[in-house]
XYZ file of C-alpha atoms in Angstrom:
368
model
C 89.703 62.560 98.641
C 90.627 66.136 99.622
C 88.588 67.574 102.472
C 86.668 70.654 101.348
C 86.579 73.525 103.844
C 83.710 75.992 104.125
C 85.220 79.441 104.528
C 83.860 82.881 105.245
C 85.655 86.048 104.117
C 85.514 89.208 106.189
C 86.427 92.112 103.924
C 85.867 92.047 100.172
C 88.162 94.903 99.124
C 91.228 95.112 96.925
C 93.374 92.208 98.154
C 90.294 89.973 98.441
C 89.204 90.669 94.865
C 92.615 90.635 93.224
C 94.018 87.608 95.021
C 92.148 85.631 97.675
C 88.745 85.196 96.006
C 90.378 84.375 92.693
C 92.547 81.631 94.158
C 89.872 80.257 96.464
C 87.820 79.688 93.320
C 90.754 78.001 91.617
C 91.147 75.795 94.680
C 87.520 74.736 94.654
C 88.561 71.158 95.371
C 89.773 72.413 98.779
C 87.532 75.394 99.535
C 83.923 76.482 99.301
C 83.323 80.224 99.703
C 80.310 79.848 101.950
C 79.833 83.393 103.286
C 81.176 86.922 102.891
C 80.990 90.111 104.966
C 81.714 93.706 104.024
C 80.669 97.168 105.172
C 79.788 98.182 101.599
C 76.417 96.795 100.416
C 77.385 97.436 96.795
C 80.606 95.469 97.072
C 78.893 92.716 99.047
C 76.231 92.202 96.403
C 78.659 92.398 93.449
C 81.206 89.982 94.961
C 78.432 87.645 96.094
C 76.984 87.521 92.580
C 80.403 87.063 90.943
C 81.421 84.156 93.188
C 77.987 82.637 93.753
C 77.867 83.353 97.499
C 74.360 83.608 98.870
C 75.254 84.192 102.540
C 76.185 87.889 102.723
C 76.543 89.963 105.884
C 77.110 93.605 106.752
C 78.449 92.606 110.188
C 81.322 90.190 110.674
C 79.736 89.037 113.930
C 76.944 87.446 111.904
C 79.368 85.723 109.559
C 81.423 84.006 112.265
C 78.228 82.530 113.712
C 77.633 80.674 110.426
C 78.272 76.901 110.161
C 81.672 77.306 108.483
C 85.080 75.778 109.114
C 87.357 78.785 108.784
C 87.352 82.574 108.626
C 89.695 84.587 106.393
C 90.141 88.140 107.672
C 91.004 90.684 104.954
C 89.860 93.975 106.520
C 91.998 97.070 107.110
C 93.100 97.743 110.681
C 93.781 95.296 113.468
C 92.546 91.768 112.905
C 92.548 90.871 116.586
C 88.824 91.403 117.410
C 87.587 89.267 114.486
C 90.245 86.564 114.945
C 89.588 86.221 118.700
C 85.814 86.074 118.233
C 86.111 83.573 115.380
C 88.378 81.290 117.447
C 85.883 81.418 120.312
C 83.225 80.300 117.823
C 85.408 77.278 117.017
C 86.681 78.512 113.653
C 90.141 78.215 112.117
C 91.533 81.659 111.215
C 93.711 83.067 108.450
C 94.441 86.797 108.791
C 96.096 89.101 106.302
C 98.905 91.301 107.594
C 99.095 93.061 109.898
C 98.256 90.359 112.357
C 97.291 93.011 114.901
C 98.378 96.405 116.224
C 100.334 95.325 119.311
C 102.106 92.436 120.977
C 99.393 92.464 123.662
C 96.700 91.949 120.986
C 98.753 89.160 119.431
C 98.974 87.324 122.735
C 95.178 87.461 123.041
C 94.792 86.056 119.517
C 97.179 83.189 120.223
C 95.513 82.382 123.521
C 92.078 82.270 121.869
C 93.308 79.868 119.153
C 95.014 77.663 121.749
C 91.873 77.396 123.870
C 89.776 76.515 120.840
C 92.448 74.153 119.470
C 92.065 75.790 116.074
C 94.627 77.020 113.531
C 95.787 80.630 113.537
C 97.862 81.592 110.513
C 99.093 84.942 109.202
C 99.025 85.430 105.418
C 102.614 86.411 104.694
C 102.485 85.444 101.020
C 106.211 86.100 100.379
C 107.100 83.286 102.764
C 105.328 80.864 100.379
C 106.971 82.164 97.189
C 109.022 79.344 95.560
C 111.833 81.798 94.720
C 111.951 82.973 98.340
C 112.296 79.367 99.509
C 115.214 78.981 97.072
C 116.739 82.174 98.495
C 116.555 80.712 102.001
C 118.339 77.564 100.788
C 121.057 79.667 99.132
C 121.442 81.798 102.270
C 122.068 78.741 104.408
C 124.843 77.551 102.062
C 126.532 80.924 101.671
C 130.032 81.091 103.202
C 130.757 84.075 105.472
C 127.658 86.210 104.792
C 128.261 89.797 105.865
C 125.398 92.013 104.732
C 121.719 91.680 103.933
C 120.320 94.707 102.156
C 116.511 95.000 101.980
C 115.167 97.812 99.794
C 111.536 98.643 99.090
C 110.647 101.362 96.603
C 106.941 101.934 97.235
C 104.915 103.032 94.222
C 101.247 103.741 93.419
C 98.967 100.683 93.437
C 96.347 101.704 90.878
C 98.479 101.151 87.759
C 99.012 97.539 88.816
C 95.326 96.678 89.342
C 93.341 98.581 86.701
C 93.379 95.542 84.408
C 91.300 93.503 86.881
C 87.544 93.621 87.161
C 87.106 95.306 90.530
C 83.889 96.107 92.373
C 83.860 99.365 94.291
C 81.237 100.689 96.633
C 80.160 104.184 97.476
C 81.549 106.141 100.420
C 80.821 104.736 103.858
C 78.643 106.774 106.277
C 80.530 109.373 108.310
C 79.744 107.676 111.618
C 81.152 104.354 110.385
C 84.345 106.023 109.177
C 84.645 107.860 112.477
C 84.257 104.641 114.477
C 86.914 102.885 112.387
C 89.341 105.784 112.820
C 88.680 105.989 116.548
C 89.324 102.268 116.913
C 92.626 102.540 115.012
C 93.726 105.466 117.174
C 92.831 103.686 120.396
C 94.801 100.591 119.411
C 97.803 102.660 118.330
C 97.846 104.385 121.697
C 97.709 101.010 123.456
C 100.698 99.871 121.377
C 102.817 103.023 121.447
C 101.721 105.072 124.453
C 102.303 108.797 124.027
C 104.292 108.468 120.764
C 104.382 111.513 118.486
C 102.293 111.709 115.300
C 105.207 110.831 112.969
C 105.969 107.691 114.966
C 102.282 106.710 114.962
C 102.073 107.262 111.219
C 105.265 105.300 110.543
C 104.099 102.424 112.732
C 100.614 102.219 111.237
C 101.268 102.872 107.533
C 104.899 101.849 106.948
C 105.774 99.195 109.507
C 102.437 97.385 109.886
C 101.170 97.936 106.317
C 104.391 97.172 104.439
C 107.658 96.422 106.239
C 106.088 93.731 108.409
C 106.256 91.591 105.225
C 109.970 92.248 104.828
C 110.646 91.611 108.524
C 108.907 88.251 108.292
C 110.872 87.260 105.212
C 114.142 88.371 106.828
C 113.436 86.354 109.962
C 112.475 83.346 107.866
C 115.941 83.452 106.307
C 118.151 84.527 109.249
C 116.208 83.818 112.466
C 115.773 86.360 115.234
C 117.940 89.519 115.284
C 120.393 90.069 118.133
C 120.029 93.831 118.074
C 118.287 96.768 116.469
C 121.166 99.204 116.006
C 119.439 102.141 114.378
C 115.961 103.321 113.347
C 114.820 106.492 111.646
C 111.243 107.361 110.575
C 110.527 110.237 108.282
C 107.573 111.201 106.042
C 109.382 110.031 102.905
C 110.581 106.683 104.274
C 112.035 104.561 107.007
C 115.519 103.163 107.595
C 116.589 100.612 110.186
C 119.709 98.546 110.826
C 119.722 95.147 112.543
C 122.438 92.708 113.562
C 122.283 88.926 113.209
C 125.523 87.546 114.589
C 128.152 88.655 112.072
C 125.532 89.781 109.520
C 124.393 93.383 109.333
C 120.927 93.921 107.863
C 120.032 97.307 106.420
C 116.403 98.122 105.598
C 115.387 101.065 103.453
C 111.703 101.765 102.685
C 111.169 104.759 100.413
C 107.876 106.251 99.278
C 107.979 107.101 95.563
C 104.314 107.819 94.808
C 104.423 108.912 91.148
C 106.171 106.328 88.956
C 104.718 102.826 88.712
C 108.034 101.043 89.227
C 107.579 99.078 92.429
C 110.722 97.321 93.614
C 111.406 95.098 96.589
C 114.770 93.457 96.804
C 116.671 91.220 99.237
C 120.402 91.081 98.557
C 122.742 88.897 100.633
C 126.484 89.463 100.246
C 129.569 87.433 101.078
C 133.153 87.894 99.767
C 132.693 85.123 97.185
C 128.987 85.204 96.361
C 126.003 87.500 96.069
C 122.379 86.343 96.039
C 119.558 88.755 95.221
C 115.812 88.192 95.362
C 113.761 90.644 93.288
C 110.030 90.710 93.996
C 107.440 92.052 91.502
C 104.428 94.087 92.591
C 102.317 91.901 94.915
C 99.226 92.780 92.851
C 100.415 91.039 89.662
C 99.128 87.484 89.526
C 101.739 84.785 88.856
C 104.476 87.286 88.045
C 107.679 85.435 88.974
C 110.113 86.569 91.624
C 113.658 86.549 90.242
C 116.608 84.915 91.985
C 119.956 86.337 90.880
C 123.305 84.808 91.845
C 126.722 86.368 91.177
C 130.138 84.742 91.572
C 133.726 85.408 90.575
C 137.362 84.453 90.857
C 139.697 86.752 92.783
C 142.639 85.793 90.544
C 140.927 86.861 87.300
C 138.600 89.586 86.042
C 135.947 86.986 85.258
C 132.583 87.239 87.036
C 129.269 85.555 86.334
C 125.635 86.443 86.900
C 122.746 83.984 86.695
C 119.082 85.063 86.707
C 116.657 82.290 87.662
C 112.885 82.038 87.309
C 112.100 79.442 89.966
C 108.359 79.126 89.346
C 105.205 80.800 88.074
C 103.233 79.485 91.045
C 101.466 82.368 92.781
C 102.500 82.836 96.399
C 98.966 83.868 97.462
C 97.680 80.571 96.115
C 100.503 78.625 97.768
C 99.674 80.079 101.177
C 96.023 79.027 100.762
C 97.199 75.489 99.936
C 99.352 75.562 103.099
C 96.471 76.834 105.250
C 94.242 74.020 104.012
C 96.935 71.473 104.827
C 97.392 72.859 108.348
C 93.669 72.876 109.089
C 93.091 69.347 107.779
C 96.206 67.698 109.229
C 96.860 69.676 112.407
C 100.251 70.845 111.169
C 101.619 74.078 112.650
C 101.598 76.843 109.988
C 104.919 78.144 108.758
C 103.619 81.619 109.607
C 101.663 80.775 112.742
C 100.390 83.387 115.150
C 103.251 82.641 117.530
C 105.806 83.013 114.718
C 104.252 86.210 113.324
C 104.047 87.905 116.693
C 107.828 88.402 116.524
C 107.242 90.804 113.614
C 104.835 92.934 115.655
C 107.403 93.034 118.470
C 110.035 94.153 115.956
C 107.755 96.910 114.636
C 107.261 98.170 118.190
C 111.045 98.072 118.743
C 111.677 100.168 115.620
C 109.470 102.933 116.987
C 111.190 102.648 120.362
C 114.622 102.878 118.740
C 113.592 105.843 116.588
C 112.140 107.801 119.517
C 114.977 107.101 121.938
C 117.729 107.348 119.289
C 119.379 104.262 120.675
C 119.626 100.541 120.019
C 117.289 97.813 121.269
C 118.578 94.379 122.299
C 116.637 91.291 121.148
C 114.031 93.486 119.421
C 111.774 90.662 118.251
C 111.385 89.077 121.671
C 107.715 88.607 122.564
C 107.873 87.213 126.146
C 105.745 84.259 125.146
């Protein structure tokens, strides 16, 4: 019989309502939503009523003291304070990205989970996408890969979520908003020192909020980069170039805030084969990621293109299945705290490369 875990959710906003709560309910043989916490009393009451959760808290400190097995952290900002406190309370922890705001914070999270002998996992849903796992297999078999191109065309979120029943609260008090902003700013300074405002913005809202997903998926396919060759942050986007042995990896993140045509694509090229992974908006439930392979014959004009739907399994649901397995069996998560800390190190290295206008060797090293 499957062991049922009692979980508490900290943060009941967009990603919680669109994805995590929905799939926790579908996985009711594995999970019981035992407690929730949110700063908005209106959201707290609405979500509690919708999912039948009686234990509701305005403060996360009260939730982690509950008799639960695991805490799922879905708040904006750094997840380090909640994750560390939850581990000290003897709870397993699943945190949404970003794991934290700095490598130093990440070390503290890992140390807390080690001392408590509890699981720490980062919710990189793309790493659990069946099509992504097929892409990794194809990448390993590809002869003489030369270029990985990763392109993200960021688009507005609201057109992708208006079809869901979402509960929204009123504005938070000014003092609460001020405290949250001050905390963000303090942690950014600890991570980046005296970095300029553009670098701080790019780190917080592009690297940690978005590209950290792409970095994780890239590392899952290719391993750790040898060098960050180039990085450029601007208000409209971010570009960086990395080297993995003989493979060059070019990232381009572009903000296109008007048209609802989100695109995120991984394309790996060799002389004889091309493999492309095309992700849908992460807010569309069970929308399949497409795997496209192209081949040809140098002696003829013939070329072929195959588009594959690998699965309709939702990656957010798959990562929850994986978290349950890790908690109940002691298995190390695919996206453990130790593994995910390399992405935070890489984000820090991008800012360093951008500011200094020079390359960074072994940019994902974490000195663990």
